[in-house]
Short mmCIF file of C-alpha atoms in Angstrom, two decimals:
data_model
loop_
_atom_site.label_atom_id
_atom_site.label_comp_id
_atom_site.label_asym_id
_atom_site.label_seq_id
_atom_site.Cartn_x
_atom_site.Cartn_y
_atom_site.Cartn_z
CA MET J 1 -42.69 8.18 46.16
CA SER J 2 -42.57 11.93 46.51
CA LEU J 3 -43.56 14.36 49.18
CA ALA J 4 -44.17 18.05 48.77
CA ASP J 5 -41.57 20.18 50.47
CA ASN J 6 -44.17 22.31 52.10
CA VAL J 7 -47.67 22.11 53.44
CA ASP J 8 -50.04 24.67 52.00
CA GLY J 9 -46.97 26.70 51.05
CA ARG J 10 -46.19 27.51 54.67
CA ARG J 11 -43.03 26.93 56.67
CA LEU J 12 -43.69 26.25 60.32
CA THR J 13 -41.25 26.83 63.13
CA ALA J 14 -40.69 24.49 66.02
CA VAL J 15 -42.67 26.74 68.29
CA GLY J 16 -45.47 27.38 65.82
CA ALA J 17 -49.00 27.24 67.17
CA VAL J 18 -51.12 24.13 66.78
CA ALA J 19 -53.50 26.23 64.76
CA ALA J 20 -50.75 26.74 62.13
CA LEU J 21 -50.85 23.06 61.15
CA PRO J 22 -53.33 21.91 58.50
CA SER J 23 -56.86 22.02 59.86
CA THR J 24 -57.64 18.77 58.04
CA LEU J 25 -55.60 16.97 60.69
CA PRO J 26 -57.41 15.96 63.88
CA LEU J 27 -56.64 18.17 66.87
CA ALA J 28 -54.94 15.31 68.75
CA ALA J 29 -52.61 14.70 65.78
CA ARG J 30 -51.76 18.41 65.56
CA GLU J 31 -50.87 18.46 69.26
CA ARG J 32 -48.61 15.42 68.81
CA ILE J 33 -46.93 17.02 65.81
CA GLN J 34 -46.35 20.21 67.79
CA ARG J 35 -44.66 18.29 70.61
CA LEU J 36 -42.61 16.28 68.13
CA MET J 37 -41.42 19.45 66.43
CA ILE J 38 -40.15 20.75 69.77
CA TYR J 39 -38.45 17.41 70.42
CA VAL J 40 -36.81 17.33 67.00
CA ASN J 41 -35.67 20.90 67.37
CA ARG J 42 -34.02 20.07 70.69
CA GLU J 43 -32.60 16.59 69.97
CA VAL J 44 -31.71 16.76 66.28
CA GLY J 45 -30.94 20.44 65.99
CA GLY J 46 -32.22 23.20 63.75
CA PRO J 47 -35.73 24.53 63.30
CA ALA J 48 -38.14 21.79 62.26
CA THR J 49 -40.58 22.34 59.41
CA PHE J 50 -43.62 20.08 59.16
CA LEU J 51 -43.99 18.57 55.68
CA GLY J 52 -46.80 16.04 55.98
CA GLN J 53 -47.81 12.52 56.82
CA ALA J 54 -45.42 9.66 56.12
CA PRO J 55 -46.52 6.88 53.75
CA GLY J 56 -47.35 3.46 55.20
CA ALA J 57 -50.21 1.94 57.14
CA SER J 58 -48.61 0.11 60.04
CA HIS J 59 -47.37 3.17 61.99
CA GLU J 60 -48.37 6.79 62.47
CA GLY J 61 -45.53 8.81 60.94
CA TRP J 62 -44.77 12.45 60.21
CA VAL J 63 -42.17 13.99 57.93
CA PHE J 64 -40.17 17.08 58.85
CA ARG J 65 -37.32 19.11 57.39
CA VAL J 66 -34.62 20.18 59.79
CA GLY J 67 -32.58 23.17 58.78
CA ASP J 68 -32.27 24.58 55.31
CA ALA J 69 -29.81 22.16 53.70
CA PRO J 70 -31.22 20.06 50.85
CA GLY J 71 -31.95 16.45 51.77
CA SER J 72 -32.40 17.22 55.47
CA LYS J 73 -35.72 15.45 55.78
CA LEU J 74 -36.53 13.04 58.54
CA VAL J 75 -39.42 10.79 59.58
CA VAL J 76 -40.79 10.46 63.10
CA ARG J 77 -42.47 7.07 63.40
CA LEU J 78 -44.66 6.30 66.42
CA GLU J 79 -45.16 2.88 67.97
CA PRO J 80 -48.82 1.87 67.57
CA ASP J 81 -51.05 1.20 70.57
CA GLU J 82 -52.91 -1.44 68.59
CA GLY J 83 -51.71 -2.42 65.16
CA PRO J 84 -50.83 -5.36 62.97
CA PHE J 85 -47.74 -6.36 64.91
CA LEU J 86 -47.65 -7.88 68.36
CA ASP J 87 -44.34 -8.04 70.25
CA TYR J 88 -42.95 -4.95 68.54
CA ASP J 89 -39.78 -3.60 70.22
CA GLY J 90 -38.66 -0.22 68.93
CA GLU J 91 -35.38 -0.22 70.85
CA ARG J 92 -34.45 -3.57 69.34
CA GLU J 93 -35.22 -2.28 65.86
CA ALA J 94 -33.13 0.85 66.44
CA THR J 95 -30.16 -1.24 67.59
CA LEU J 96 -30.40 -3.47 64.54
CA LEU J 97 -30.64 -0.48 62.18
CA ARG J 98 -27.50 1.08 63.66
CA ARG J 99 -25.56 -2.18 63.28
CA LEU J 100 -26.82 -2.75 59.74
CA ALA J 101 -25.72 0.76 58.82
CA ASP J 102 -22.28 0.08 60.33
CA HIS J 103 -22.05 -2.99 58.08
CA GLY J 104 -22.82 -0.95 55.00
CA PHE J 105 -26.45 -1.87 54.45
CA PRO J 106 -28.61 0.90 52.95
CA VAL J 107 -30.96 1.52 55.89
CA PRO J 108 -32.36 4.74 57.38
CA ARG J 109 -30.05 6.32 59.92
CA VAL J 110 -31.51 6.36 63.43
CA MET J 111 -31.26 9.92 64.66
CA ALA J 112 -33.08 9.54 67.98
CA VAL J 113 -35.38 7.25 69.95
CA GLY J 114 -38.03 9.04 71.97
CA GLU J 115 -39.83 7.87 75.13
CA ARG J 116 -43.54 7.91 75.98
CA ASP J 117 -43.39 11.13 77.98
CA VAL J 118 -43.31 13.22 74.79
CA VAL J 119 -46.47 12.10 72.94
CA GLY J 120 -47.71 9.07 74.89
CA SER J 121 -46.03 6.54 72.56
CA ARG J 122 -42.42 5.67 71.98
CA PHE J 123 -41.14 6.82 68.64
CA MET J 124 -38.13 6.73 66.37
CA VAL J 125 -36.60 9.59 64.39
CA LEU J 126 -35.21 8.27 61.13
CA GLU J 127 -33.39 9.75 58.20
CA TRP J 128 -35.60 10.15 55.12
CA ILE J 129 -34.03 8.46 52.11
CA GLU J 130 -34.69 10.20 48.79
CA GLY J 131 -35.50 7.98 45.87
CA GLU J 132 -38.27 6.05 44.18
CA VAL J 133 -40.46 3.33 45.70
CA LEU J 134 -41.99 1.03 43.09
CA ASN J 135 -45.29 -0.78 43.26
CA PRO J 136 -45.96 -4.17 41.59
CA PHE J 137 -48.30 -2.54 39.06
CA ALA J 138 -45.62 -0.12 37.88
CA ALA J 139 -43.20 -3.02 37.57
CA SER J 140 -45.42 -4.80 35.05
CA ASP J 141 -45.10 -1.78 32.71
CA MET J 142 -41.32 -2.01 32.60
CA ALA J 143 -39.33 -3.56 29.79
CA PRO J 144 -38.42 -7.20 30.45
CA THR J 145 -34.72 -6.36 30.81
CA GLU J 146 -35.45 -3.76 33.49
CA ARG J 147 -37.76 -6.12 35.39
CA ARG J 148 -35.12 -8.82 35.32
CA ASN J 149 -32.40 -6.42 36.40
CA ARG J 150 -34.41 -5.16 39.36
CA ALA J 151 -35.22 -8.73 40.42
CA GLU J 152 -31.52 -9.58 40.31
CA VAL J 153 -30.67 -6.55 42.43
CA MET J 154 -33.32 -7.53 44.98
CA ALA J 155 -32.14 -11.14 45.05
CA SER J 156 -28.55 -9.99 45.56
CA MET J 157 -29.50 -7.62 48.39
CA LEU J 158 -31.52 -10.33 50.10
CA ALA J 159 -28.67 -12.81 49.72
CA ARG J 160 -26.25 -10.26 51.14
CA LEU J 161 -28.47 -9.79 54.19
CA HIS J 162 -28.86 -13.52 54.70
CA THR J 163 -25.15 -14.23 54.48
CA ALA J 164 -24.19 -11.36 56.81
CA PRO J 165 -22.87 -12.26 60.32
CA TRP J 166 -26.21 -12.47 62.12
CA ARG J 167 -24.79 -12.94 65.62
CA THR J 168 -22.85 -9.70 65.30
CA LEU J 169 -25.82 -7.82 63.83
CA ALA J 170 -28.48 -9.13 66.17
CA GLY J 171 -26.56 -9.52 69.40
CA THR J 172 -28.63 -11.13 72.15
CA ALA J 173 -31.74 -9.03 71.61
CA PHE J 174 -33.20 -11.26 68.90
CA THR J 175 -32.37 -14.74 70.08
CA ALA J 176 -35.00 -16.75 71.89
CA ASP J 177 -32.62 -17.70 74.66
CA PRO J 178 -29.30 -15.85 74.84
CA GLY J 179 -28.01 -18.62 77.05
CA ASP J 180 -28.27 -21.23 74.28
CA PRO J 181 -24.91 -22.57 73.13
CA PRO J 182 -23.89 -21.56 69.59
CA GLU J 183 -24.74 -24.97 68.13
CA VAL J 184 -28.46 -24.55 68.98
CA VAL J 185 -30.17 -23.38 65.81
CA ASP J 186 -33.50 -21.63 66.18
CA ASP J 187 -35.15 -20.52 62.95
CA GLY J 188 -37.84 -18.58 64.82
CA LEU J 189 -40.75 -20.76 63.72
CA ASP J 190 -41.94 -21.41 67.27
CA ALA J 191 -41.93 -17.68 68.00
CA ILE J 192 -43.89 -16.95 64.82
CA LEU J 193 -46.49 -19.60 65.61
CA GLU J 194 -46.83 -18.37 69.19
CA GLN J 195 -47.02 -14.68 68.25
CA PHE J 196 -49.60 -15.02 65.48
CA GLY J 197 -51.48 -17.73 67.32
CA ARG J 198 -51.93 -15.15 70.06
CA ALA J 199 -53.19 -12.67 67.45
CA LEU J 200 -55.83 -15.19 66.36
CA ALA J 201 -56.87 -15.77 69.97
CA GLN J 202 -57.49 -12.03 70.34
CA LEU J 203 -59.90 -11.81 67.39
CA ARG J 204 -63.34 -10.69 68.46
CA VAL J 205 -65.49 -10.93 65.33
CA VAL J 206 -63.48 -12.30 62.40
CA ASN J 207 -63.88 -16.02 61.55
CA SER J 208 -60.44 -17.61 61.66
CA VAL J 209 -61.27 -21.33 61.33
CA VAL J 210 -58.96 -21.85 58.31
CA LEU J 211 -56.11 -19.91 59.90
CA ASP J 212 -56.45 -21.90 63.12
CA PHE J 213 -56.45 -25.14 61.13
CA VAL J 214 -53.30 -24.11 59.24
CA ARG J 215 -51.53 -23.43 62.52
CA VAL J 216 -52.16 -27.05 63.50
CA TRP J 217 -50.92 -28.15 60.05
CA LEU J 218 -47.69 -26.16 60.54
CA GLU J 219 -47.12 -27.76 63.94
CA ARG J 220 -47.60 -31.22 62.43
CA HIS J 221 -45.16 -30.66 59.56
CA ALA J 222 -42.59 -28.45 61.31
CA PRO J 223 -40.29 -31.37 62.24
CA GLU J 224 -39.82 -32.18 58.51
CA ARG J 225 -37.99 -28.92 57.72
CA THR J 226 -34.27 -28.16 57.67
CA VAL J 227 -33.49 -25.45 60.20
CA GLN J 228 -31.17 -22.54 59.38
CA GLN J 229 -30.60 -19.01 60.69
CA SER J 230 -29.83 -15.53 59.46
CA ILE J 231 -31.08 -11.98 59.88
CA VAL J 232 -34.56 -11.93 58.37
CA HIS J 233 -36.18 -8.66 57.31
CA GLY J 234 -39.73 -9.98 57.64
CA ASP J 235 -41.34 -7.70 55.04
CA PHE J 236 -38.86 -7.53 52.15
CA ARG J 237 -40.78 -6.38 49.05
CA LEU J 238 -40.86 -3.65 46.42
CA GLY J 239 -42.91 -1.35 48.63
CA ASN J 240 -40.15 -1.26 51.26
CA LEU J 241 -37.26 -0.52 48.91
CA VAL J 242 -36.04 2.92 47.80
CA TRP J 243 -34.35 3.01 44.39
CA ARG J 244 -32.10 5.51 42.73
CA GLY J 245 -31.75 4.41 39.17
CA ASP J 246 -31.17 0.67 39.31
CA GLU J 247 -29.58 0.71 42.77
CA ILE J 248 -31.30 0.04 46.09
CA VAL J 249 -30.44 3.02 48.31
CA GLY J 250 -32.82 2.26 51.14
CA ILE J 251 -34.41 -0.78 52.81
CA LEU J 252 -37.30 0.41 54.97
CA ASP J 253 -39.60 -0.92 57.69
CA TRP J 254 -37.52 -3.25 59.84
CA GLU J 255 -40.15 -3.61 62.60
CA THR J 256 -40.66 -7.30 61.81
CA ALA J 257 -36.94 -8.10 61.53
CA LYS J 258 -35.71 -11.08 63.52
CA VAL J 259 -33.24 -13.94 63.55
CA GLY J 260 -34.90 -16.66 61.58
CA ASP J 261 -34.88 -18.84 58.51
CA PRO J 262 -33.86 -16.85 55.43
CA LEU J 263 -36.48 -18.77 53.46
CA PHE J 264 -39.11 -16.68 55.23
CA ASP J 265 -37.91 -13.61 53.32
CA VAL J 266 -37.68 -15.58 50.08
CA ALA J 267 -41.19 -16.95 50.65
CA TRP J 268 -42.47 -13.45 51.46
CA MET J 269 -41.11 -12.25 48.11
CA CYS J 270 -42.93 -15.17 46.47
CA MET J 271 -46.30 -14.23 47.99
CA GLY J 272 -49.15 -15.31 45.73
CA ALA J 273 -46.89 -17.50 43.57
CA THR J 274 -48.02 -21.05 44.17
CA LYS J 275 -46.34 -22.37 41.00
CA GLY J 276 -42.86 -21.87 39.58
CA SER J 277 -44.27 -20.06 36.56
CA ASP J 278 -46.25 -17.53 38.63
CA SER J 279 -45.02 -13.94 38.64
CA ILE J 280 -43.18 -12.36 41.59
CA MET J 281 -44.38 -8.76 42.04
CA GLY J 282 -44.71 -8.33 38.29
CA LEU J 283 -40.94 -8.78 37.82
CA VAL J 284 -39.93 -12.37 37.02
CA THR J 285 -41.30 -15.85 37.67
CA ARG J 286 -40.90 -17.55 41.02
CA ASP J 287 -38.44 -20.07 39.54
CA GLU J 288 -36.37 -17.31 37.95
CA PHE J 289 -36.19 -15.41 41.24
CA LEU J 290 -35.21 -18.52 43.17
CA ASN J 291 -32.39 -19.18 40.69
CA MET J 292 -31.17 -15.58 41.10
CA TYR J 293 -31.22 -15.87 44.89
CA ALA J 294 -29.49 -19.26 44.89
CA GLU J 295 -26.72 -17.94 42.65
CA ALA J 296 -26.27 -14.77 44.70
CA SER J 297 -26.28 -16.55 48.07
CA GLY J 298 -24.42 -19.69 47.07
CA ARG J 299 -27.18 -21.70 48.80
CA GLU J 300 -29.28 -24.43 47.27
CA ILE J 301 -32.97 -24.05 48.09
CA ASP J 302 -34.81 -27.19 49.13
CA ALA J 303 -38.12 -27.15 47.23
CA ALA J 304 -40.18 -28.60 50.08
CA ASP J 305 -38.61 -26.26 52.65
CA LEU J 306 -39.45 -23.28 50.45
CA VAL J 307 -43.09 -24.30 50.13
CA PHE J 308 -43.27 -24.90 53.89
CA TRP J 309 -42.08 -21.34 54.48
CA GLN J 310 -44.50 -20.08 51.83
CA VAL J 311 -47.28 -21.60 53.94
CA VAL J 312 -45.82 -19.82 56.98
CA ALA J 313 -45.62 -16.50 55.10
CA ALA J 314 -49.16 -16.75 53.71
CA TRP J 315 -50.42 -17.73 57.17
CA VAL J 316 -48.70 -14.71 58.74
CA ARG J 317 -50.26 -12.50 56.07
CA GLY J 318 -53.68 -14.06 56.73
CA CYS J 319 -53.37 -13.54 60.50
CA THR J 320 -52.32 -9.92 59.93
CA GLU J 321 -55.26 -9.30 57.58
CA ALA J 322 -57.64 -10.85 60.10
CA ARG J 323 -56.24 -8.73 62.91
CA LEU J 324 -56.47 -5.50 60.90
CA LEU J 325 -60.05 -6.30 59.84
CA ASP J 326 -61.02 -7.16 63.41
CA ILE J 327 -59.54 -3.89 64.70
CA SER J 328 -61.29 -1.95 61.93
CA VAL J 329 -64.70 -3.51 62.54
CA MET J 330 -64.53 -3.12 66.32
CA SER J 331 -63.37 0.48 66.18
CA HIS J 332 -66.75 1.66 64.89
CA ALA J 333 -70.35 1.30 65.98
CA PRO J 334 -71.83 -1.91 64.49
CA PRO J 335 -71.85 -0.98 60.78
CA ALA J 336 -74.37 -2.04 58.19
CA ARG J 337 -72.56 -4.28 55.76
CA ASP J 338 -72.06 -2.73 52.36
CA ALA J 339 -70.44 -3.66 49.11
CA ARG J 340 -67.02 -2.52 50.28
CA ASP J 341 -66.98 -5.45 52.71
CA LEU J 342 -66.59 -7.69 49.67
CA SER J 343 -62.99 -6.63 49.23
CA TRP J 344 -62.09 -7.78 52.72
CA GLU J 345 -63.91 -11.09 52.31
CA PHE J 346 -62.40 -11.63 48.88
CA GLY J 347 -58.93 -10.92 50.23
CA SER J 348 -59.22 -13.36 53.10
CA ALA J 349 -60.84 -16.04 50.91
CA ARG J 350 -58.03 -15.71 48.36
CA THR J 351 -55.44 -16.00 51.16
CA GLU J 352 -57.14 -19.18 52.37
CA GLU J 353 -57.24 -20.53 48.81
CA GLU J 354 -53.50 -19.84 48.47
CA LEU J 355 -52.83 -21.62 51.77
CA PHE J 356 -54.56 -24.79 50.60
CA GLN J 357 -52.80 -24.68 47.21
CA LEU J 358 -49.44 -24.43 48.97
CA ILE J 359 -50.34 -27.19 51.42
CA ASP J 360 -51.29 -29.47 48.52
CA SER J 361 -48.02 -28.59 46.78
CA TYR J 362 -46.01 -29.37 49.93
CA GLU J 363 -47.72 -32.70 50.52
CA ARG J 364 -47.14 -33.75 46.89
CA SER J 365 -43.44 -32.95 47.28
CA ARG J 366 -42.96 -35.14 50.37
CA MET G 1 -93.96 -9.38 45.85
CA ARG G 2 -94.97 -11.18 49.05
CA GLY G 3 -93.05 -14.42 49.45
CA THR G 4 -90.36 -13.38 46.91
CA GLU G 5 -86.87 -14.32 48.02
CA PRO G 6 -84.54 -11.33 48.53
CA GLY G 7 -82.22 -12.42 45.71
CA GLU G 8 -85.11 -12.80 43.27
CA LEU G 9 -86.43 -9.39 44.25
CA LEU G 10 -83.07 -7.81 43.55
CA LYS G 11 -82.90 -9.52 40.17
CA ILE G 12 -86.35 -8.11 39.31
CA VAL G 13 -85.12 -4.64 40.24
CA VAL G 14 -81.95 -5.11 38.15
CA ALA G 15 -84.03 -6.20 35.15
CA LEU G 16 -86.37 -3.20 35.51
CA LEU G 17 -83.47 -0.78 35.72
CA GLU G 18 -81.68 -2.38 32.82
CA HIS G 19 -84.59 -2.69 30.39
CA GLN G 20 -86.94 0.14 31.37
CA VAL G 21 -84.87 2.87 33.01
CA LEU G 22 -81.47 2.67 31.30
CA PRO G 23 -82.81 3.11 27.74
CA VAL G 24 -84.33 6.50 28.61
CA VAL G 25 -81.24 7.94 30.31
CA GLU G 26 -79.67 10.25 27.76
CA THR G 27 -76.47 11.57 29.31
CA GLN G 28 -73.27 9.55 29.32
CA SER G 29 -72.58 10.31 32.98
CA GLY G 30 -76.10 9.31 33.90
CA ARG G 31 -75.79 6.01 32.06
CA ALA G 32 -72.40 5.34 33.68
CA THR G 33 -73.77 6.03 37.15
CA LEU G 34 -76.83 3.89 36.55
CA LEU G 35 -74.72 1.02 35.15
CA LEU G 36 -72.55 1.16 38.26
CA SER G 37 -75.63 0.94 40.47
CA ILE G 38 -77.07 -1.92 38.40
CA GLY G 39 -73.74 -3.73 38.72
CA MET G 40 -73.71 -3.38 42.50
CA LEU G 41 -77.29 -4.64 42.79
CA ASP G 42 -76.60 -7.49 40.36
CA ASN G 43 -73.56 -8.51 42.40
CA LEU G 44 -75.57 -8.32 45.61
CA ALA G 45 -78.41 -10.43 44.12
CA GLU G 46 -75.98 -13.28 43.43
CA ARG G 47 -74.53 -13.09 46.90
CA VAL G 48 -77.77 -12.91 48.91
CA GLU G 49 -78.91 -16.38 47.86
CA GLU G 50 -75.46 -17.97 47.75
CA ARG G 51 -74.47 -16.46 51.08
CA ARG G 52 -77.45 -18.11 52.79
CA ASP G 53 -76.59 -21.47 51.23
CA LEU G 54 -72.94 -21.05 52.23
CA VAL G 55 -73.85 -20.40 55.87
CA GLU G 56 -76.04 -23.50 55.97
CA ARG G 57 -73.33 -25.59 54.30
CA GLU G 58 -70.73 -24.31 56.77
CA ARG G 59 -72.93 -25.23 59.71
CA ALA G 60 -73.39 -28.74 58.30
CA LEU G 61 -69.65 -29.04 57.65
CA VAL G 62 -68.69 -28.08 61.18
CA ASP G 63 -71.35 -30.35 62.71
CA ALA G 64 -70.00 -33.28 60.67
CA LEU G 65 -66.40 -32.60 61.74
CA MET G 66 -67.33 -32.23 65.40
CA SER G 67 -69.33 -35.46 65.29
CA ALA G 68 -66.29 -37.27 63.89
CA LEU G 69 -63.95 -35.93 66.59
CA PRO G 70 -61.69 -38.67 67.99
CA GLU G 71 -62.43 -39.42 71.64
CA ARG G 72 -58.98 -38.43 72.86
CA VAL G 73 -59.23 -35.03 71.19
CA ARG G 74 -62.76 -34.57 72.52
CA GLU G 75 -61.51 -35.19 76.08
CA LEU G 76 -58.55 -32.86 75.60
CA ALA G 77 -60.70 -30.08 74.28
CA LEU G 78 -63.47 -30.72 76.87
CA VAL G 79 -65.98 -30.74 74.07
CA ASN G 80 -69.55 -31.57 74.99
CA PRO G 81 -70.81 -34.88 73.58
CA SER G 82 -72.86 -34.65 70.40
CA GLY G 83 -76.48 -33.96 71.07
CA SER G 84 -75.90 -31.70 74.04
CA THR G 85 -77.94 -28.50 73.91
CA ASP G 86 -75.38 -26.47 75.81
CA ARG G 87 -72.87 -25.82 72.98
CA PRO G 88 -71.17 -22.71 71.65
CA ALA G 89 -71.51 -21.72 68.00
CA PRO G 90 -70.21 -24.60 65.81
CA THR G 91 -67.38 -22.70 64.13
CA ALA G 92 -66.19 -21.35 67.48
CA GLU G 93 -66.19 -24.88 68.88
CA LEU G 94 -64.10 -26.18 65.97
CA ILE G 95 -61.67 -23.27 66.36
CA SER G 96 -61.28 -24.04 70.06
CA VAL G 97 -60.38 -27.66 69.20
CA PHE G 98 -57.70 -26.48 66.78
CA ARG G 99 -56.28 -24.13 69.42
CA VAL G 100 -56.02 -26.96 71.93
CA LEU G 101 -54.18 -29.08 69.34
CA ALA G 102 -51.92 -26.30 68.05
CA PRO G 103 -49.21 -25.93 70.71
CA LYS G 104 -47.42 -29.22 70.02
CA SER G 105 -50.00 -31.44 71.59
CA THR G 106 -48.91 -35.12 71.80
CA VAL G 107 -52.36 -36.00 70.50
CA LEU G 108 -51.14 -34.82 67.07
CA ASP G 109 -49.15 -38.08 66.82
CA ASP G 110 -52.28 -40.25 67.06
CA GLU G 111 -53.46 -41.95 63.89
CA ASP G 112 -57.08 -41.10 64.69
CA THR G 113 -56.18 -37.44 65.13
CA ASP G 114 -54.22 -37.46 61.88
CA ALA G 115 -57.16 -38.96 59.99
CA TRP G 116 -59.56 -36.45 61.50
CA LEU G 117 -57.29 -33.53 60.61
CA ARG G 118 -57.09 -34.76 57.02
CA GLN G 119 -60.89 -34.82 56.96
CA CYS G 120 -60.88 -31.24 58.27
CA GLN G 121 -58.37 -30.24 55.59
CA GLU G 122 -60.51 -31.56 52.74
CA ALA G 123 -63.70 -30.07 54.15
CA LEU G 124 -62.20 -26.63 54.75
CA LYS G 125 -60.52 -26.67 51.33
CA GLU G 126 -63.88 -27.31 49.67
CA ARG G 127 -65.49 -24.58 51.77
CA THR G 128 -62.79 -22.15 50.65
CA ARG G 129 -63.25 -23.14 47.01
CA ARG G 130 -66.97 -22.35 47.24
CA GLU G 131 -66.24 -19.05 48.99
CA VAL G 132 -63.80 -17.94 46.27
CA ALA G 133 -66.25 -19.00 43.52
CA LEU G 134 -68.97 -16.96 45.24
CA LEU G 135 -66.80 -13.87 45.45
CA ASN G 136 -65.73 -13.88 41.80
CA PRO G 137 -67.19 -10.85 39.97
CA THR G 138 -70.63 -11.19 38.42
CA ARG G 139 -71.49 -10.24 34.87
CA TYR G 140 -71.51 -6.47 35.24
CA LEU G 141 -68.24 -6.20 37.09
CA ARG G 142 -66.65 -8.57 34.59
CA SER G 143 -67.78 -6.44 31.65
CA GLN G 144 -66.52 -3.28 33.31
CA ASN G 145 -63.16 -4.84 33.90
CA THR G 146 -62.66 -5.97 30.28
#
């Protein structure tokens, strides 16, 4: 991932006119950027230079440089009015990030948390971490030894997160009921089912019959699982990791983090892999990754529990896809359907196919 | 052309473009653009006919599942008896039944409910299989991807 250190070769001051920002940006965005530059100048210190839009689809984000020192980039990430995630709490995420940083995890430093009076949405100012973000397609071009090494590093980082003291890291902000005695174990499944069930109920045009069926299936089979807890990232994958050489120097996008079953993160990494021989993000097979994680964490993975959480993860992905498609369709005048619609339909049909493959696999294992 | 099904009409157009227009296009860019257009039309031709069949099959599937609904679930979901003319769209009705069952309903423990849900599972799995088969690339997209 790289970002140019200037926009059209111009440096903009914190009090630069809206007209000085790229004209390709909508006027409303330029006004928000202008206000954010003033905020950054005041709260973080130093004249802010606008560099461009931040990567990622779930949040509006803008990248600035503050001061002249190298590596002084930061990202301002706005909370969405309507996006893929319900129940998002920016303050909770900021608290978790600060505690993770205190415990030595490579996460962006929280520099400030802004309120709605600045740009109409709450936002977070985060340190920009320099490095490389890989995509699964690039991974498949690597030598086998490099792919294996990166998979081991990811497994180790995930295991480190899952074995960290979650009560200390999460405090009371993430637990379903802070008043519960310590022996009550809540792996967050009920909250996931409730949150994404609500997302399905809010769909206006997208057909969710398979997703609604799978929710019932999850309720029926939930009592069969072993319940455990840890800090769960919620979206741990290559696209949210910053590398420098063969070291992870940044874990990004903690907006879906929670206290839950660590197998959710493992299952999320195994997305699309319905068999042990299937590839994980172009790196290693699912079975190889599970062995790496088990060795790094010291935990044995129950095969049926893993597949159960793979169903949960695929269902969450399906609900998110449906919500994004529904928002997209309803945000325009009724469009004529064209060939590009095929990609959406194909994606949701493949998710549904994966769900049924995993369900079959689970039921054979019981 | 009167009475020709939409999918057949598209296939006629694809054949005309492929066998009468494409041979006389001389430039490489022109041929590439025309092949892309032929591919899109060819893909659409397959889908127009199959999509209509799929919609009819889905309607039949949902009607069969709703007819087989156990009485206790029917009462819980306040579903109209079969044959009533005052019913919402079939898929929406099935979805509403699932949403009544989802939040840990005690009805999930019933044997009849369990059997019905297994019937739903098999029916929806088959529906999904047909949907994925329909959406696989047709001959032009396959050749362009190889």
